[in-house]
PDB file of C-alpha atoms in Angstrom:
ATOM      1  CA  UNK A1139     -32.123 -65.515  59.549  1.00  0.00           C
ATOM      2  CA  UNK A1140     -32.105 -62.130  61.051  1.00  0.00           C
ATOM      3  CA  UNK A1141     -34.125 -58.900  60.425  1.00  0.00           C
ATOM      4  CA  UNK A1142     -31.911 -57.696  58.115  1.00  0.00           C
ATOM      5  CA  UNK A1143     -31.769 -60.236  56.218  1.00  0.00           C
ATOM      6  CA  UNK A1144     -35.125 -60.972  55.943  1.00  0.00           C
ATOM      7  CA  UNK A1145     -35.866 -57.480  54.180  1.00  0.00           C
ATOM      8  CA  UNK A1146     -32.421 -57.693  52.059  1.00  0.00           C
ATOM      9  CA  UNK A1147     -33.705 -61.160  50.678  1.00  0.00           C
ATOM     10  CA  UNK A1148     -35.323 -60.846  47.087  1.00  0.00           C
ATOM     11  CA  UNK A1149     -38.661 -61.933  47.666  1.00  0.00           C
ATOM     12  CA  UNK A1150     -39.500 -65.682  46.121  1.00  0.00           C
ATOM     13  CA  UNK A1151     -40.831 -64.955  42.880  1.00  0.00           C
ATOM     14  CA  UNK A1152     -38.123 -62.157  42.482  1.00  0.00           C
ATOM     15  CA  UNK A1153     -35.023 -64.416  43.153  1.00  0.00           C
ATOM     16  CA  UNK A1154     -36.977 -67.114  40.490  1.00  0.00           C
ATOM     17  CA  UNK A1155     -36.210 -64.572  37.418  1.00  0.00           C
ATOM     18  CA  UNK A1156     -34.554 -65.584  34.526  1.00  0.00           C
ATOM     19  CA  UNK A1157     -31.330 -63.644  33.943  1.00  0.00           C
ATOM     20  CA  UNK A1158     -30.668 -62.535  30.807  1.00  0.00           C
ATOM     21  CA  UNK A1159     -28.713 -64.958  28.660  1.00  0.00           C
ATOM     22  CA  UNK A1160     -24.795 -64.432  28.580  1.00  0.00           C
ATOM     23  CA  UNK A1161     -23.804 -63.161  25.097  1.00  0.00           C
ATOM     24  CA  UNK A1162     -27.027 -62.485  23.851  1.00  0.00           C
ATOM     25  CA  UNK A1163     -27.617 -58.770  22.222  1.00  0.00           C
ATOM     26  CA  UNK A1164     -30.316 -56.709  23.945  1.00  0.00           C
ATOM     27  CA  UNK A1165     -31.797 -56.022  21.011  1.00  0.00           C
ATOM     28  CA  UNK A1166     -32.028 -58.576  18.311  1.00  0.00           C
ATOM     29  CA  UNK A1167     -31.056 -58.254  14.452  1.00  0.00           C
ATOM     30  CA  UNK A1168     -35.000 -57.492  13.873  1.00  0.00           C
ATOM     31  CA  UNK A1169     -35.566 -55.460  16.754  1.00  0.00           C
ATOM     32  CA  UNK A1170     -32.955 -52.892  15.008  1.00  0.00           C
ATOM     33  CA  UNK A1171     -34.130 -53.294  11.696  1.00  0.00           C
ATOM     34  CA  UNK A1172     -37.717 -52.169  13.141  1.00  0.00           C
ATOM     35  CA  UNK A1173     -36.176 -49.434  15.385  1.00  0.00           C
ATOM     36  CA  UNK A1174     -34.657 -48.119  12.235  1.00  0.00           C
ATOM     37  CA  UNK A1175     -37.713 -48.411   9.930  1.00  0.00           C
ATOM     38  CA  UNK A1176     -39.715 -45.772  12.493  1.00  0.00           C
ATOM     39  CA  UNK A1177     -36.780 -43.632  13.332  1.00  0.00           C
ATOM     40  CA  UNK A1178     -35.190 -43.030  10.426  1.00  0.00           C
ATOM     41  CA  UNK A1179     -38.390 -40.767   8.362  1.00  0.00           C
ATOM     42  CA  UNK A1180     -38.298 -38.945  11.064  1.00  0.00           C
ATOM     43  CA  UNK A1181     -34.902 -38.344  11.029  1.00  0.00           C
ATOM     44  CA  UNK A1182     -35.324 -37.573   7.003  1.00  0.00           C
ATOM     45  CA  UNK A1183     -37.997 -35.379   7.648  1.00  0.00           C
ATOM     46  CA  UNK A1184     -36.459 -33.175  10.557  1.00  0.00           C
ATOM     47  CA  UNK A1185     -33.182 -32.660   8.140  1.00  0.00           C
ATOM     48  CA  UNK A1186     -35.435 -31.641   4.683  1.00  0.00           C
ATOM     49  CA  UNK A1187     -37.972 -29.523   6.076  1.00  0.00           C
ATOM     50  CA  UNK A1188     -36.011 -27.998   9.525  1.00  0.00           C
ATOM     51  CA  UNK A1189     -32.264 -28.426   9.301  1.00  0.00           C
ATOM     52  CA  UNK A1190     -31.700 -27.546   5.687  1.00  0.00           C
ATOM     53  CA  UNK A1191     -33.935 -25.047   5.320  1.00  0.00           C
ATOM     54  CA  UNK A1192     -32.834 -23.332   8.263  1.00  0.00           C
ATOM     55  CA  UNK A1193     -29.221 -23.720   7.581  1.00  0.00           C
ATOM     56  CA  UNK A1194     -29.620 -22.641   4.210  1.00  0.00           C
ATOM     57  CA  UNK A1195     -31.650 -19.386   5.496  1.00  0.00           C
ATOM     58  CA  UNK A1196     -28.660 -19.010   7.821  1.00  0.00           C
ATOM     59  CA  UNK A1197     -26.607 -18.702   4.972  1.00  0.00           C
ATOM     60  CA  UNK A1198     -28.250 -16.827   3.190  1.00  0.00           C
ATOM     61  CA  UNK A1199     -28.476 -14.311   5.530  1.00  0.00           C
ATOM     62  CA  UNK A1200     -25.428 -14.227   7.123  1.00  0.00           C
ATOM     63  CA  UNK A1201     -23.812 -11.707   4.973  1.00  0.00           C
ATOM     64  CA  UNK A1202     -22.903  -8.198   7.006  1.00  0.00           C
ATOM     65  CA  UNK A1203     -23.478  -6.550   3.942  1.00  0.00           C
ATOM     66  CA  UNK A1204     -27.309  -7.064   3.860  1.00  0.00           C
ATOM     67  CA  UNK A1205     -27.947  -5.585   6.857  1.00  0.00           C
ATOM     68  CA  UNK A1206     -26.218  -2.488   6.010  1.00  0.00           C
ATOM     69  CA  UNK A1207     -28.590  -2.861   3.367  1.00  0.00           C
ATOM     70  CA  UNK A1208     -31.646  -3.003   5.448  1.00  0.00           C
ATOM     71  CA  UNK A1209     -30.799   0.216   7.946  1.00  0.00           C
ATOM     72  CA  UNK A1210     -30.263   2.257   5.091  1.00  0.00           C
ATOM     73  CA  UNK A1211     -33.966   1.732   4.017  1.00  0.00           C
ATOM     74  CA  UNK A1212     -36.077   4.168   5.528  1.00  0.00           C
ATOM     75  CA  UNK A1213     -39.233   1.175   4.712  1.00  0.00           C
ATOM     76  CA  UNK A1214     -36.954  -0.848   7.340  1.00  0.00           C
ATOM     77  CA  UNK A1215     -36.660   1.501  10.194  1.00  0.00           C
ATOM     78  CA  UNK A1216     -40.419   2.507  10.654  1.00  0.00           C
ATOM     79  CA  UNK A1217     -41.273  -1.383   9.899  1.00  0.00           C
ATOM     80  CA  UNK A1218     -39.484  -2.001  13.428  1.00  0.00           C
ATOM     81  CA  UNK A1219     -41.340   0.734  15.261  1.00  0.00           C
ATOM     82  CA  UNK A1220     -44.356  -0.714  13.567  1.00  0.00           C
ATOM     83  CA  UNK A1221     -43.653  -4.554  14.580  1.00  0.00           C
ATOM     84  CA  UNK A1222     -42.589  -3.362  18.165  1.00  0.00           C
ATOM     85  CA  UNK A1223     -46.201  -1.263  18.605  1.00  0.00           C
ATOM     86  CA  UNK A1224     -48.082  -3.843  16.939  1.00  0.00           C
ATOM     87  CA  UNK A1225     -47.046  -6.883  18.929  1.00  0.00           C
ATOM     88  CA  UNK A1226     -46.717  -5.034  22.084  1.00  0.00           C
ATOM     89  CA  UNK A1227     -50.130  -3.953  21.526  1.00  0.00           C
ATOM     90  CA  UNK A1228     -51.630  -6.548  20.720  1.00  0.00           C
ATOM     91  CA  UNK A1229     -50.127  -9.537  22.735  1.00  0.00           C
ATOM     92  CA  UNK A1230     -50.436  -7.476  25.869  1.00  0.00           C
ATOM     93  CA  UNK A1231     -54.189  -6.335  25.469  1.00  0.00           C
ATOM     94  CA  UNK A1232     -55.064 -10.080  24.232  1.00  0.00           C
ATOM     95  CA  UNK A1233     -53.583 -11.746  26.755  1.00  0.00           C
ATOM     96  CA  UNK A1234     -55.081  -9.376  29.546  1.00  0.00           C
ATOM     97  CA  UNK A1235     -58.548  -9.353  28.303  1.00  0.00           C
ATOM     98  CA  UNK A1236     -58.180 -13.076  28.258  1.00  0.00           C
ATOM     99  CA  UNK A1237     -57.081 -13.636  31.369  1.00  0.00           C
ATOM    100  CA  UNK A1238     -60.423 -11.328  32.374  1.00  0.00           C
ATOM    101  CA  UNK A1239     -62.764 -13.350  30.184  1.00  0.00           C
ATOM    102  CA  UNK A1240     -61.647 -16.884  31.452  1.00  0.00           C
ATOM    103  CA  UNK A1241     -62.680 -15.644  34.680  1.00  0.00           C
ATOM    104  CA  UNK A1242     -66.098 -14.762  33.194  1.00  0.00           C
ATOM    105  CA  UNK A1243     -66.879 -17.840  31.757  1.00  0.00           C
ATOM    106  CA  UNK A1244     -66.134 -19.944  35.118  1.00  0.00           C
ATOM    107  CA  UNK A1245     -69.548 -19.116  35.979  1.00  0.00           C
ATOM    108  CA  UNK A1246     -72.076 -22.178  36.047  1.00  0.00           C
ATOM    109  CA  UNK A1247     -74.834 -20.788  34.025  1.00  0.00           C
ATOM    110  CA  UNK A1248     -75.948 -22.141  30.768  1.00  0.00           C
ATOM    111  CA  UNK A1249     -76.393 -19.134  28.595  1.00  0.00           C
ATOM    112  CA  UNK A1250     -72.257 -18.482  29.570  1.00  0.00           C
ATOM    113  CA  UNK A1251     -71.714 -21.763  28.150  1.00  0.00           C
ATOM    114  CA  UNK A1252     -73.603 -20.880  25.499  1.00  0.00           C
ATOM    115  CA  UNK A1253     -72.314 -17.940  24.897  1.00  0.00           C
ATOM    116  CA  UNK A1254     -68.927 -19.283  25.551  1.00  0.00           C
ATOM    117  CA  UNK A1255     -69.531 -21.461  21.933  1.00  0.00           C
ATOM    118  CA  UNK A1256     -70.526 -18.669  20.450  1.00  0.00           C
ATOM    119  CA  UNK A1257     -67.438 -16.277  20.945  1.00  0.00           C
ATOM    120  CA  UNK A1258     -64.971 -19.376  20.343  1.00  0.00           C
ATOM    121  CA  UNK A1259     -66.361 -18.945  16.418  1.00  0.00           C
ATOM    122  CA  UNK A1260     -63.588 -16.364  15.580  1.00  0.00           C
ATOM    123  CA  UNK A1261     -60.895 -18.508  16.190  1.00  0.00           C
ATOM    124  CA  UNK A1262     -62.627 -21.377  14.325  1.00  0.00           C
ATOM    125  CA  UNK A1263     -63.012 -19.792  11.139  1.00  0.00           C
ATOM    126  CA  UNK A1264     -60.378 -19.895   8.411  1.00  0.00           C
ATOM    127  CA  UNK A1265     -58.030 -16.927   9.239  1.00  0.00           C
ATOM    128  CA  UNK A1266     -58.164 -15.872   5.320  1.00  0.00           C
ATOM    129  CA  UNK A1267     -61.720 -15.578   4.675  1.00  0.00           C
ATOM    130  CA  UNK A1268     -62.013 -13.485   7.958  1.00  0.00           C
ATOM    131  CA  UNK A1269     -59.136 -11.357   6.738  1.00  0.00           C
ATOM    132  CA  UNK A1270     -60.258 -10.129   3.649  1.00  0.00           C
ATOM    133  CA  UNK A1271     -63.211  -9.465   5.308  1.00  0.00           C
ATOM    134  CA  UNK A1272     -62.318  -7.228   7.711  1.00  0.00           C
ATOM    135  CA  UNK A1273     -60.144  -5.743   4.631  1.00  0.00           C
ATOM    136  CA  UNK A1274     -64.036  -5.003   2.897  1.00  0.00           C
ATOM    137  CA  UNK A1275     -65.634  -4.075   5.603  1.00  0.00           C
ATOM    138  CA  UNK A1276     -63.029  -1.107   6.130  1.00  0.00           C
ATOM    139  CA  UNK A1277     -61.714  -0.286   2.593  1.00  0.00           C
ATOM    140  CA  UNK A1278     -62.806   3.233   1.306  1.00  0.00           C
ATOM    141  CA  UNK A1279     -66.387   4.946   1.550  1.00  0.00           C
ATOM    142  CA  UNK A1280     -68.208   1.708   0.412  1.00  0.00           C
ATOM    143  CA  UNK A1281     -67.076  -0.201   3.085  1.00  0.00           C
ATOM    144  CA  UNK A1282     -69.681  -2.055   5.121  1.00  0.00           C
ATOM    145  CA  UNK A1283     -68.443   0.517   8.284  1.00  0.00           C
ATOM    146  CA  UNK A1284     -68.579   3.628   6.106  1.00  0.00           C
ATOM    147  CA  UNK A1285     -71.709   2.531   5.113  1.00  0.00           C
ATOM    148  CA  UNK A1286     -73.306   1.696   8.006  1.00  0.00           C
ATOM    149  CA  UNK A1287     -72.265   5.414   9.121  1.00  0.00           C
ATOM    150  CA  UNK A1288     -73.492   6.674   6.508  1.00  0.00           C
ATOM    151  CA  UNK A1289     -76.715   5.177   6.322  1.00  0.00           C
ATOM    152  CA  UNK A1290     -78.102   4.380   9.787  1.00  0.00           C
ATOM    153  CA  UNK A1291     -75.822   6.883  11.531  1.00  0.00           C
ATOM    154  CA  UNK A1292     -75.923  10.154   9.639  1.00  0.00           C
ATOM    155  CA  UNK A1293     -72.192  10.443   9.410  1.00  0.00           C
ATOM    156  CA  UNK A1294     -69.318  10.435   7.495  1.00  0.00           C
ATOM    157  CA  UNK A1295     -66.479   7.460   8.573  1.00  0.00           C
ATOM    158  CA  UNK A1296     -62.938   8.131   8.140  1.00  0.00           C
ATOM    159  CA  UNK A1297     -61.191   6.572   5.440  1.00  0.00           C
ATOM    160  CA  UNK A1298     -59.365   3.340   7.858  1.00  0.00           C
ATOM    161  CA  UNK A1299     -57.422   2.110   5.467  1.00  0.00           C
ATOM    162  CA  UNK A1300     -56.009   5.450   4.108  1.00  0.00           C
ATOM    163  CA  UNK A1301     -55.097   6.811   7.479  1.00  0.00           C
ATOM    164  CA  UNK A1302     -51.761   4.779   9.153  1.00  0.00           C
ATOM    165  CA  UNK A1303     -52.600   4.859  12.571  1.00  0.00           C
ATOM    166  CA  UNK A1304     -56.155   3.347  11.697  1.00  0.00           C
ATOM    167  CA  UNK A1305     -54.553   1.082   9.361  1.00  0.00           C
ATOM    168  CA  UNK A1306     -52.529  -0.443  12.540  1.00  0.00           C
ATOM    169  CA  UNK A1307     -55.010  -0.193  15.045  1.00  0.00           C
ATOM    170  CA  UNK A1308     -57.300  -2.167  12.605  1.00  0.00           C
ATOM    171  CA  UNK A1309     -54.366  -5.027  12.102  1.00  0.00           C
ATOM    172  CA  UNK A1310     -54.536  -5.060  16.233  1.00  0.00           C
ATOM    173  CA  UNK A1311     -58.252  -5.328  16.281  1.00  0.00           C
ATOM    174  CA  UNK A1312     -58.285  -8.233  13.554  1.00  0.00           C
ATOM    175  CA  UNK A1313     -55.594  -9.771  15.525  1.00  0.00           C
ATOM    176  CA  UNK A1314     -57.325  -9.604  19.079  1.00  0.00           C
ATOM    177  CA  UNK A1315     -60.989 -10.764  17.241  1.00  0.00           C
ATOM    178  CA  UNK A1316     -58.991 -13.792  15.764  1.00  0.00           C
ATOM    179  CA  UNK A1317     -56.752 -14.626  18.712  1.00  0.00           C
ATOM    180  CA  UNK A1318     -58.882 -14.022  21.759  1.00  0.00           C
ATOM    181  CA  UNK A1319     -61.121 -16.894  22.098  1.00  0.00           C
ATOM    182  CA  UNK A1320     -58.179 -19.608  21.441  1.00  0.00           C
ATOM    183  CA  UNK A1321     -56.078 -17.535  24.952  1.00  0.00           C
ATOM    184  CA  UNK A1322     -58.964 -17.407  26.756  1.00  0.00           C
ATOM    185  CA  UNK A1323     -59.543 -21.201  26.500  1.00  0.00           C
ATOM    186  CA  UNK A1324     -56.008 -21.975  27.609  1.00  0.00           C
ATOM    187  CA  UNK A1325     -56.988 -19.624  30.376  1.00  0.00           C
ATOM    188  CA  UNK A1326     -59.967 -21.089  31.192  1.00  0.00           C
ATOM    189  CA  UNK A1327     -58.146 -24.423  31.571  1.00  0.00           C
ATOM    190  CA  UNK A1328     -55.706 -23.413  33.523  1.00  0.00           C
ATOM    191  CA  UNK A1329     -58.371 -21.729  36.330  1.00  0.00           C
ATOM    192  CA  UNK A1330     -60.166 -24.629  36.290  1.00  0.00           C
ATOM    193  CA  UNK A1331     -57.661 -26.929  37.493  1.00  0.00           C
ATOM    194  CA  UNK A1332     -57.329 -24.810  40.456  1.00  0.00           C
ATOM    195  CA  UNK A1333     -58.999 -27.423  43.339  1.00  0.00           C
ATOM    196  CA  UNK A1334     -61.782 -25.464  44.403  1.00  0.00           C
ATOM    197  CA  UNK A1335     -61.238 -26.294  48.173  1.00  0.00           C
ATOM    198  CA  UNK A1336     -58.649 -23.306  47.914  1.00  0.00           C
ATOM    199  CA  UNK A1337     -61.200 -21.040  46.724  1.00  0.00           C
ATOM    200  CA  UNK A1338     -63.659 -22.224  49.493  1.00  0.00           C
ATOM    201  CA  UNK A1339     -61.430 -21.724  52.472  1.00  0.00           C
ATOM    202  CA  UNK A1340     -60.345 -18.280  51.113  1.00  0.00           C
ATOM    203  CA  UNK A1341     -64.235 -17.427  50.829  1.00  0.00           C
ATOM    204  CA  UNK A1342     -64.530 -18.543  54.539  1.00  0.00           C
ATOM    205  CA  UNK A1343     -61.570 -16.578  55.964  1.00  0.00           C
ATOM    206  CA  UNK A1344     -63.354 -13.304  54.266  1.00  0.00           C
ATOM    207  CA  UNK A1345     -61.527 -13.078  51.135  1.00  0.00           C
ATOM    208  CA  UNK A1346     -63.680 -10.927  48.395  1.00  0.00           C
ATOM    209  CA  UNK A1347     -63.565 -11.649  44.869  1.00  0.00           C
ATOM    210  CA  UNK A1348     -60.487  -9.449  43.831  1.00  0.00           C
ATOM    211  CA  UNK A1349     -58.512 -10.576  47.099  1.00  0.00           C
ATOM    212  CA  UNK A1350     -58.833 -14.777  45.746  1.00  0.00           C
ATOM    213  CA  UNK A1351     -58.070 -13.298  42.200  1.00  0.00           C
ATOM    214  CA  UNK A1352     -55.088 -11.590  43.352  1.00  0.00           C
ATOM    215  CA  UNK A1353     -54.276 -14.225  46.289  1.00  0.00           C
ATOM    216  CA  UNK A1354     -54.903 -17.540  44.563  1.00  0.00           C
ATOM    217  CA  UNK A1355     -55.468 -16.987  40.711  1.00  0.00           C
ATOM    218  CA  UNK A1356     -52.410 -15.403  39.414  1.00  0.00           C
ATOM    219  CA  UNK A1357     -50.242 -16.957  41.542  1.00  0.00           C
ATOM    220  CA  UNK A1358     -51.593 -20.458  40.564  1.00  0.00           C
ATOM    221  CA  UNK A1359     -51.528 -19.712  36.646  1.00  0.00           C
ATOM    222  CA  UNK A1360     -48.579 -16.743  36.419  1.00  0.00           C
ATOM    223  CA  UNK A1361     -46.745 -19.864  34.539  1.00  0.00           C
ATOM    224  CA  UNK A1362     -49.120 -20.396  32.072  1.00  0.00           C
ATOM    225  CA  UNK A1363     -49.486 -16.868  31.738  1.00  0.00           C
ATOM    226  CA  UNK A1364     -45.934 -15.974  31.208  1.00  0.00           C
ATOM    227  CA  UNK A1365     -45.545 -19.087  29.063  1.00  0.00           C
ATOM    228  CA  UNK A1366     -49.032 -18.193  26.956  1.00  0.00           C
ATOM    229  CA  UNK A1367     -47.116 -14.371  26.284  1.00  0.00           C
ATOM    230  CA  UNK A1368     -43.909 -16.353  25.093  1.00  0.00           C
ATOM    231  CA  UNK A1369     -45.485 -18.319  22.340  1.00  0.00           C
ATOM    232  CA  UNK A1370     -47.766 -15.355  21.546  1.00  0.00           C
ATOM    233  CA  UNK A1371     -44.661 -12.975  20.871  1.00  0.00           C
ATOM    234  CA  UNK A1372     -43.228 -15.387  19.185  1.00  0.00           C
ATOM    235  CA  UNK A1373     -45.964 -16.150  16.919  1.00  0.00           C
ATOM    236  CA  UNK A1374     -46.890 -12.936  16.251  1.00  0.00           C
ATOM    237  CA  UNK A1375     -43.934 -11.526  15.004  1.00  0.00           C
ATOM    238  CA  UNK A1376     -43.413 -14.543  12.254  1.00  0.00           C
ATOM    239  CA  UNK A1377     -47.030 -13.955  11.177  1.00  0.00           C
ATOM    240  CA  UNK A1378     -47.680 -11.859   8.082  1.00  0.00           C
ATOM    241  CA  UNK A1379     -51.010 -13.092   7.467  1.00  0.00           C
ATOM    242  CA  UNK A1380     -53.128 -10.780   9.128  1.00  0.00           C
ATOM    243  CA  UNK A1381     -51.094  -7.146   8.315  1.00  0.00           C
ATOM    244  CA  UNK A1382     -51.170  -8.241   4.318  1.00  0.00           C
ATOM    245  CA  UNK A1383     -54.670  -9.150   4.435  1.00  0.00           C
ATOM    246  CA  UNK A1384     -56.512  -6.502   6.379  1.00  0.00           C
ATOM    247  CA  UNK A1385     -54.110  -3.039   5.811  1.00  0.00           C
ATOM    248  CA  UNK A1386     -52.002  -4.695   3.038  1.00  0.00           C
ATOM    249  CA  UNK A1387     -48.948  -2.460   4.817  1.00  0.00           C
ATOM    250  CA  UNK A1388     -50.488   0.937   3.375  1.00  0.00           C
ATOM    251  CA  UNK A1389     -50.799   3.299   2.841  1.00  0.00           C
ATOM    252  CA  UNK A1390     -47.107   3.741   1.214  1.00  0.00           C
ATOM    253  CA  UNK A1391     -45.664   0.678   3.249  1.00  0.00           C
ATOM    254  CA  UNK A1392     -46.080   2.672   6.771  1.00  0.00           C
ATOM    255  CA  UNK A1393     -47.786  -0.569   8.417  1.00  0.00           C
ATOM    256  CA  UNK A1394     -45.620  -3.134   7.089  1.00  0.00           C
ATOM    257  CA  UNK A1395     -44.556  -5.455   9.698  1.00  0.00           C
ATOM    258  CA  UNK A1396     -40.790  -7.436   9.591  1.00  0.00           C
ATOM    259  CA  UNK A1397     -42.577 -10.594   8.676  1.00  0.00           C
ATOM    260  CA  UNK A1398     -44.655  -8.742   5.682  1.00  0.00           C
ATOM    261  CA  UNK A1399     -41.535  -6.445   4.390  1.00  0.00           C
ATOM    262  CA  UNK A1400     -39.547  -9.779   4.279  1.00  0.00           C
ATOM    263  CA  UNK A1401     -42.497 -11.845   2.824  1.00  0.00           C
ATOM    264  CA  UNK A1402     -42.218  -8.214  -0.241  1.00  0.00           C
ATOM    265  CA  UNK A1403     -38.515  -8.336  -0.228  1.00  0.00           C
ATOM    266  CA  UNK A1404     -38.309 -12.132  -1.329  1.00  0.00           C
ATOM    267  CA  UNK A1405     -41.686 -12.110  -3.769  1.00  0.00           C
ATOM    268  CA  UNK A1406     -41.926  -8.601  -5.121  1.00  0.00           C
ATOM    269  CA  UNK A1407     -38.508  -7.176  -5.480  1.00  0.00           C
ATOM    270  CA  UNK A1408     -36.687 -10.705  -6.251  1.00  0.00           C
ATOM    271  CA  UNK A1409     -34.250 -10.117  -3.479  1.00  0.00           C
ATOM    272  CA  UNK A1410     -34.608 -13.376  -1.089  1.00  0.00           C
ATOM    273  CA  UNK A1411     -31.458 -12.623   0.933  1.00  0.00           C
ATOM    274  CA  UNK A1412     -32.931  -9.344   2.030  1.00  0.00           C
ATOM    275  CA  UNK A1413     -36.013 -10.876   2.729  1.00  0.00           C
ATOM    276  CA  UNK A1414     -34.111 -13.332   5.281  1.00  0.00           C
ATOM    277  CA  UNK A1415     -32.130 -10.738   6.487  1.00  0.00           C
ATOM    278  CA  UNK A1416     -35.071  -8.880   7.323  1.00  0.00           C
ATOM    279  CA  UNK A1417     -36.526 -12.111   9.157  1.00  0.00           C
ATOM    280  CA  UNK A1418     -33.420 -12.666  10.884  1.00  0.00           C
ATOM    281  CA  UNK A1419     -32.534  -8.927  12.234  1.00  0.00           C
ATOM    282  CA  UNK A1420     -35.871 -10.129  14.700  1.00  0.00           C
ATOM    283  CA  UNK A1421     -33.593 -12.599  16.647  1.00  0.00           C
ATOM    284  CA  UNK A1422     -31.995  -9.714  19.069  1.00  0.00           C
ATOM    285  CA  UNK A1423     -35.828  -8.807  20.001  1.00  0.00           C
ATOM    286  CA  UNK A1424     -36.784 -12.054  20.517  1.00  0.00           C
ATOM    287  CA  UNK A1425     -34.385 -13.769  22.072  1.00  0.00           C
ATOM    288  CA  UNK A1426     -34.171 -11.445  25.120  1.00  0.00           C
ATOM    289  CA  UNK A1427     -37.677 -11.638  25.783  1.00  0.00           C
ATOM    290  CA  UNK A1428     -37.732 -15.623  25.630  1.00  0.00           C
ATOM    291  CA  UNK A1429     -34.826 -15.719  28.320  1.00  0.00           C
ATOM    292  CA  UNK A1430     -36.444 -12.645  31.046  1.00  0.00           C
ATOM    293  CA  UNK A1431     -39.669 -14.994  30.379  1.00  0.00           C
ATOM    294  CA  UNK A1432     -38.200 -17.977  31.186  1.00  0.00           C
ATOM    295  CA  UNK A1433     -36.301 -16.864  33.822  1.00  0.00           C
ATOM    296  CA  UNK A1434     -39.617 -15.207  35.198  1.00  0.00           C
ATOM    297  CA  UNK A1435     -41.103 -18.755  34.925  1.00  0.00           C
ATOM    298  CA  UNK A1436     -38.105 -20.776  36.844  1.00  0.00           C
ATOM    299  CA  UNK A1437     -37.980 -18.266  39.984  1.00  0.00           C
ATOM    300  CA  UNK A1438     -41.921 -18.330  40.368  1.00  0.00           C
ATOM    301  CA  UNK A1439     -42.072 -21.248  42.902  1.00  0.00           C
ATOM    302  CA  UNK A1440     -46.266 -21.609  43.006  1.00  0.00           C
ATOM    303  CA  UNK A1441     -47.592 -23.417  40.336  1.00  0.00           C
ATOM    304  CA  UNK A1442     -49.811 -25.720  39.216  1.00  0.00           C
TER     305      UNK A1442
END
């Protein structure tokens, strides 16, 4: 036999296999009968609680008329300016002061892991308790700030509710305190899966602290980064929870979000088409933003 046939020849045990018998189904009678027991919930559950309901919110707010509707509420046009500042506020301080932090607490010292426990607490509390706090702690004079002004300071706080640009900036405060620690973990992840060695020879080639963070860091994690920011934008705009809980829109709807005027349109002037109109007229934001991030993501060629 000659070379080449030696290494074409199926080795012993190989060439020894039963074939599979002629005629014979892949999968037997049972074998589908299980395959359909597992897939088909699924299957029931994707269509009643995803298809449907989206299609049926399609639907519903597919009419042209109901966005003629919308533009020609004043409520509408200054809840846009307040969605855009809010979540371009917000996302983009979170995710930078994150992205500072994670660095922080790479240090091996015990009271940073310690402390590291400690400032992950926001993001384990419930979201509504910690709401309505902030809400008391800023509502009129007898709110725990005022009062603490008062009392200790000597001084007379502003009414943060009352005013609209304190009402917002206190939304993008709650929102930072509650969704800080959870970004700076994902962070923190992602530096420490950076192999070390890199860092090492860096440090022996002269490389200071800000040259490897600018060198190795964001290169290595600009995925996750960009990625992080996606899901972040995307989240924040569908969430209501934290503008109706802390500011409650006011004063005179001028912090209402998109997700909190559609949340008032459905449940407090009976007018549920409106209220999905409202949530849809966000698609032209978002989807532009999901495909420059994406695209940002595909022509980085250093990763992880």
């Amino acid at each position: 036999m000659s070379g080449t046939e030696q290494v074409l020849a199926p080795p012993p045990r190989a060439a020894n296999w039963p074939g599979w018998p002629a005629g014979r189904p892949f999968f037997g009678s049972s074998d589908w009968v299980w395959a359909l027991a597992f897939v088909v919930p699924y299957i029931l559950v994707l269509l009643a609680f995803v298809l449907v309901p989206l299609g049926y919110g399609l639907w519903m707010g597919g009419s042209p008329t109901l966005y003629a509707v919308l533009w020609s509420d004043p409520i509408y046009a200054r809840t846009l300016v307040n969605t855009l500042i809010f979540v371009g506020l917000a996302v983009n301080v979170k995710m930078i002061l994150a992205l500072l932090l994670s660095g922080f607490f790479m240090r091996r010292r015990r009271w940073i892991k310690g402390l590291l426990v400690v400032f992950m607490l926001p993001w384990v509390m419930s979201a509504i308790p910690a709401f309505i706090s902030f809400h008391w702690m800023l509502v009129s004079e007898q709110g725990f700030i005022n009062s603490f002004l008062r009392q200790v300071v000597g001084i007379e706080g502003p009414l943060w509710l009352s005013n609209p640009r304190l009402a917002l900036g206190a939304n993008v405060v709650a929102y930072i305190w509650k969704w800080l620690p959870f970004w700076t973990l994902v962070f923190l992840a992602a530096r420490m899966a950076i192999p070390p060695d890199i860092y090492e020879a860096a440090q022996v080639d002269g490389a200071g602290g800000l040259r490897r963070f600018a060198d190795i860091t964001l290169p290595l994690i600009a995925n996750v980064f960009f990625i992080a920011t996606l899901l972040s934008v995307i989240w924040t705009v569908g969430d209501f929870t934290i503008v109706f809980l802390v500011s409650g829109g006011g004063p005179f709807h001028l912090t209402e979000v998109v997700a909190t005027l559609a949340n008032r349109y459905w449940f407090d002037y009976g007018q549920p088409d409106l209220g999905v109109a409202a949530a849809i007229s966000m698609l032209p934001l978002l989807i532009p933003i999901a495909v420059v991030l994406m695209r940002r993501v595909q022509a980085r060629g250093v990763q992880l």
